[in-house]
Coordinates of C-alpha atoms in Angstrom, one line a residue:
M1 CA 14.3 -15.9 7.5
L2 CA 11.5 -14.4 5.6
T3 CA 11.2 -13.3 2.2
K4 CA 10.9 -9.6 1.7
R5 CA 7.8 -9.1 -0.6
I6 CA 7.5 -7.2 -3.9
I7 CA 4.1 -5.9 -4.5
P8 CA 2.9 -3.9 -7.4
C9 CA 0.4 -1.2 -6.9
L10 CA -2.6 -0.4 -9.4
D11 CA -4.4 2.5 -8.9
I12 CA -7.8 2.5 -9.8
R13 CA -10.0 5.3 -11.6
E14 CA -12.9 4.7 -13.5
R15 CA -11.7 0.7 -14.0
K16 CA -8.7 1.7 -15.3
V17 CA -5.0 1.8 -14.1
T18 CA -3.8 5.1 -13.7
K19 CA -0.5 6.6 -12.4
G20 CA 0.5 10.3 -11.2
V21 CA 2.2 12.2 -8.8
R22 CA 0.7 12.5 -5.5
F23 CA -2.3 11.2 -7.0
K24 CA -2.3 14.0 -9.6
N25 CA -1.7 14.6 -13.3
N26 CA -2.7 11.0 -13.6
I27 CA -2.6 9.0 -17.4
V28 CA -4.3 6.0 -18.1
L29 CA -2.4 2.9 -18.2
G30 CA -4.5 -0.2 -18.9
D31 CA -7.1 -2.7 -17.7
P32 CA -6.3 -3.9 -14.0
V33 CA -7.2 -7.4 -14.6
E34 CA -4.7 -7.7 -17.6
M35 CA -2.1 -5.9 -15.6
A36 CA -2.4 -8.1 -12.7
A37 CA -2.6 -11.7 -14.6
R38 CA 0.6 -9.9 -16.3
Y39 CA 2.5 -9.1 -12.7
Y40 CA 1.6 -12.6 -11.0
H41 CA 3.0 -14.4 -14.3
A42 CA 6.4 -12.0 -13.8
G43 CA 6.7 -13.1 -10.2
C44 CA 5.5 -10.7 -8.2
D45 CA 4.9 -11.7 -4.2
E46 CA 1.1 -9.9 -3.7
L47 CA -0.5 -7.3 -5.4
V48 CA -2.6 -3.9 -4.0
F49 CA -5.7 -2.4 -5.9
Y50 CA -6.5 1.2 -4.5
D51 CA -9.7 2.9 -5.9
I52 CA -7.9 6.2 -5.5
T53 CA -11.2 8.3 -5.8
A54 CA -13.9 6.1 -4.3
S55 CA -13.7 7.7 -1.0
A56 CA -13.6 10.9 -2.3
E57 CA -16.8 10.6 -4.2
S58 CA -18.2 8.3 -1.8
R59 CA -18.9 5.3 -3.8
G60 CA -17.9 1.7 -3.6
I61 CA -15.5 -0.6 -4.9
D62 CA -15.9 -2.7 -8.4
I63 CA -16.9 -5.7 -6.7
G64 CA -16.9 -7.6 -10.3
M65 CA -13.4 -6.1 -10.8
V66 CA -12.6 -7.9 -7.7
R67 CA -13.6 -11.3 -8.7
E68 CA -12.1 -11.4 -12.1
V69 CA -8.8 -10.5 -10.6
A70 CA -9.4 -13.4 -8.6
A71 CA -10.2 -15.4 -10.9
V72 CA -6.5 -14.9 -12.7
V73 CA -4.2 -14.5 -10.0
H74 CA -3.0 -17.0 -7.2
I75 CA -1.3 -14.8 -4.9
P76 CA -2.5 -12.6 -1.9
F77 CA -4.2 -9.2 -3.1
A78 CA -5.3 -6.7 -1.1
V79 CA -8.2 -4.1 -2.1
G80 CA -8.9 -0.2 -0.4
G81 CA -10.9 2.3 -1.4
G82 CA -14.5 2.6 -1.1
L83 CA -15.0 0.4 1.8
S84 CA -17.1 2.4 4.2
S85 CA -18.5 -0.7 6.4
L86 CA -17.9 -4.4 7.5
D87 CA -20.3 -5.5 4.9
D88 CA -18.3 -3.7 2.5
M89 CA -15.4 -5.8 4.0
A90 CA -16.9 -8.9 3.6
R91 CA -18.3 -8.4 0.3
V92 CA -14.7 -7.8 -0.8
L93 CA -13.3 -10.8 1.0
M94 CA -15.7 -13.1 -0.4
A95 CA -15.0 -11.8 -3.9
G96 CA -11.6 -13.1 -3.6
A97 CA -9.3 -10.7 -2.1
E98 CA -7.4 -11.8 0.8
K99 CA -6.9 -8.3 2.6
V100 CA -8.8 -5.2 2.8
S101 CA -7.0 -1.8 2.8
V102 CA -8.5 0.9 5.3
N103 CA -7.3 4.0 5.6
S104 CA -9.6 7.5 5.2
L105 CA -12.5 5.2 7.1
A106 CA -10.1 4.4 9.6
V107 CA -9.0 7.5 10.8
E108 CA -12.7 8.8 11.2
Q109 CA -14.0 5.5 12.1
P110 CA -11.2 3.7 14.1
G111 CA -13.5 1.0 15.6
I112 CA -14.1 -0.5 11.9
I113 CA -10.5 -1.9 12.4
R114 CA -11.7 -3.7 15.6
E115 CA -14.6 -5.1 13.9
G116 CA -13.0 -6.2 11.0
A117 CA -10.2 -8.1 12.8
R118 CA -12.7 -9.9 15.0
A119 CA -14.9 -10.9 12.1
F120 CA -12.2 -11.6 9.4
G121 CA -8.6 -12.3 11.6
A122 CA -6.0 -9.6 12.0
Q123 CA -4.5 -10.7 9.0
C124 CA -7.3 -9.5 6.6
I125 CA -7.2 -6.1 7.9
V126 CA -4.5 -3.7 6.8
L127 CA -4.2 0.0 7.5
G128 CA -2.8 2.6 5.1
M129 CA -1.5 5.3 5.9
D130 CA -0.5 8.8 4.0
P131 CA 1.6 10.8 6.2
V132 CA 3.1 14.1 5.2
R133 CA 6.5 15.6 6.9
T134 CA 5.4 18.6 9.2
R135 CA 7.4 20.9 10.9
D136 CA 5.3 21.2 14.3
P137 CA 7.0 18.8 16.6
V138 CA 4.8 20.1 19.3
R139 CA 1.3 18.8 17.7
F140 CA 3.2 16.2 15.5
P141 CA 6.3 14.6 17.5
S142 CA 7.0 12.1 15.2
G143 CA 7.5 15.0 12.4
Y144 CA 4.7 13.4 10.4
E145 CA 1.0 14.0 10.0
I146 CA -1.4 11.7 8.8
T147 CA -3.5 12.8 5.7
T148 CA -6.7 11.2 4.2
R149 CA -8.8 11.4 1.2
G150 CA -6.2 11.1 -1.3
F151 CA -3.7 13.3 0.3
R152 CA -6.7 15.9 0.0
Q153 CA -7.8 16.1 3.9
R154 CA -4.7 17.0 6.9
T155 CA -6.2 15.2 10.1
G156 CA -4.1 16.4 12.8
V157 CA -3.1 13.1 14.0
D158 CA 0.4 12.2 14.6
A159 CA 1.9 9.4 12.4
L160 CA 3.2 7.3 15.0
T161 CA 0.7 7.5 17.5
W162 CA -2.1 6.6 14.8
A163 CA 0.2 3.1 13.5
K164 CA 0.4 1.9 17.5
R165 CA -3.3 3.0 18.1
A166 CA -4.4 1.0 14.8
V167 CA -2.0 -2.0 15.9
D168 CA -4.1 -1.9 19.4
L169 CA -7.1 -2.1 17.5
G170 CA -6.2 -5.0 15.8
V171 CA -4.5 -4.0 12.3
G172 CA -2.4 -7.0 10.8
E173 CA -0.3 -5.0 8.7
I174 CA 0.6 -1.1 7.9
V175 CA 1.3 0.1 4.5
V176 CA 3.3 3.5 4.7
N177 CA 3.1 5.6 1.8
S178 CA 4.7 8.8 2.2
V179 CA 2.7 11.7 0.5
D180 CA 6.3 13.4 0.1
A181 CA 7.8 10.9 -1.9
D182 CA 5.0 9.6 -4.1
G183 CA 5.3 8.9 -7.7
T184 CA 8.6 11.0 -7.4
R185 CA 11.1 7.9 -8.0
A186 CA 13.4 9.6 -5.7
G187 CA 13.4 6.9 -3.3
F188 CA 11.5 5.8 -0.2
D189 CA 11.3 8.1 2.8
L190 CA 13.6 5.8 5.1
S191 CA 13.0 8.1 7.9
L192 CA 9.5 7.3 8.0
T193 CA 9.8 3.6 7.3
R194 CA 12.1 3.0 9.7
L195 CA 10.3 5.1 12.4
I196 CA 7.0 2.8 11.8
A197 CA 8.8 -0.5 11.3
T198 CA 10.9 -0.2 14.3
A199 CA 8.0 0.8 16.5
V200 CA 5.0 -1.7 15.8
P201 CA 4.9 -5.6 15.9
V202 CA 3.2 -6.1 12.6
P203 CA 4.8 -6.2 9.3
V204 CA 5.2 -2.9 7.7
V205 CA 5.0 -1.8 3.8
A206 CA 7.2 0.5 2.3
S207 CA 5.2 2.8 -0.2
G208 CA 5.9 5.8 -2.3
G209 CA 8.8 6.4 -3.9
A210 CA 10.2 3.7 -5.8
G211 CA 12.6 4.4 -8.8
N212 CA 14.9 1.6 -9.0
A213 CA 16.2 -1.8 -7.2
Q214 CA 18.8 -0.1 -4.9
H215 CA 16.0 1.7 -3.5
L216 CA 14.1 -1.4 -2.6
V217 CA 17.4 -2.6 -1.2
R218 CA 17.9 0.2 1.2
V219 CA 14.5 0.2 2.3
F220 CA 14.5 -3.4 3.2
R221 CA 18.1 -3.2 4.7
E222 CA 18.2 0.3 6.1
A223 CA 14.5 1.1 7.1
R224 CA 13.8 -2.6 8.0
A225 CA 10.5 -2.8 6.0
D226 CA 8.9 -6.0 5.2
A227 CA 7.7 -5.5 1.8
A228 CA 8.0 -2.5 -0.8
I229 CA 5.4 -1.4 -2.8
V230 CA 6.1 -0.6 -6.7
A231 CA 4.1 1.0 -9.5
G232 CA 5.7 3.5 -11.9
I233 CA 8.7 1.8 -12.5
L234 CA 7.2 -1.7 -13.3
H235 CA 4.4 0.2 -15.5
S236 CA 6.9 2.0 -17.5
G237 CA 8.7 -0.8 -18.0
Q238 CA 11.7 0.6 -16.9
V239 CA 12.4 -2.4 -14.3
S240 CA 11.2 -5.9 -14.4
I241 CA 10.1 -8.1 -11.3
A242 CA 12.8 -10.3 -11.9
G243 CA 15.3 -7.8 -12.4
I244 CA 14.3 -6.2 -9.1
K245 CA 14.3 -9.4 -7.4
N246 CA 17.6 -10.5 -8.8
Q247 CA 19.4 -7.3 -7.7
L248 CA 17.7 -7.7 -4.3
A249 CA 19.2 -11.2 -4.0
E250 CA 22.7 -10.0 -5.0
A251 CA 22.8 -7.6 -2.1
G252 CA 22.0 -10.6 0.4
I253 CA 18.3 -9.7 0.7
P254 CA 16.4 -12.7 0.8
V255 CA 13.5 -12.7 -2.0
R256 CA 11.6 -15.4 -3.6
R257 CA 13.4 -15.8 -6.7
V258 CA 12.0 -15.5 -10.3
W259 CA 13.2 -18.3 -12.5

C-alpha cells in the first residue's frame, strides 16, 4: 500500500516565508531555505514552494532560492508561481526541483501542460487549482469555480471539468486548494477533495484548512487524498511532522514514520 505524504507548504513573498488567510494579512515567518532544511530533517515527505505574488506582479521565480533549497534537502520539492513558459519550467527543474506547479498559467494557456509533460514527463507537472464554492449549478455543476491570480480572479471554469481536462493534457498530480478553507485551520474541504480524487486517475493533494492531525486522518480516509499540504499549524509549532505521522499511523493511515 502506498504511504500518504505530508507536504509542508512555504508561501514566498520577497524571499520570505509568509502565511495569511486566503493570501491576506500575511505575516513574515522566516527564511525559506532554513525552514525547508528544518522540515526535511523533521521527516516531511516532500515540500512545495509558492511565490504567491509572482504571477500577479508578472515576475519570475527566484532561481537562486531553488538552487539553495536543492542543496540542503534530499526529498522531492515542487515550485510554483511566476512560471510563464517552457523555458521557465526547465530553469526550475535544472536548478534542482523535481516538480513545477502551474495554476494561473495553465488556465490561461492550457497547452503549456501538454508541452511540459512531453518535455519533462508528466510526473514533473503539477496542476495547482484554487476552487471556490459557488451557488450556480448551471454554470458550475461541480459546485466549484476555478480562481486564479492568488484567488483574485474568477475564471468561469468549473473545477471538475478543469481537473479532467488537465489530466487529459498530461498533468501528473493535482493540488486541490480550497479557497474557502485556506488558512482557516477548520479542516479540509472534504467534499471538494473527494470530488476530484474520485474522478481523476492521478494523485490528488489536499490543501487548505489543516488545523490538526485529525483533519489529515479525515482527508485521507474520507476524501481519498494521496497527500496533504500543511502550513500554518507547522509554522506556528502547534504540531510537528512526527506528531502528525504518529497520529496518522495510530489511525491506520499508512505513512513513512519518523523515528
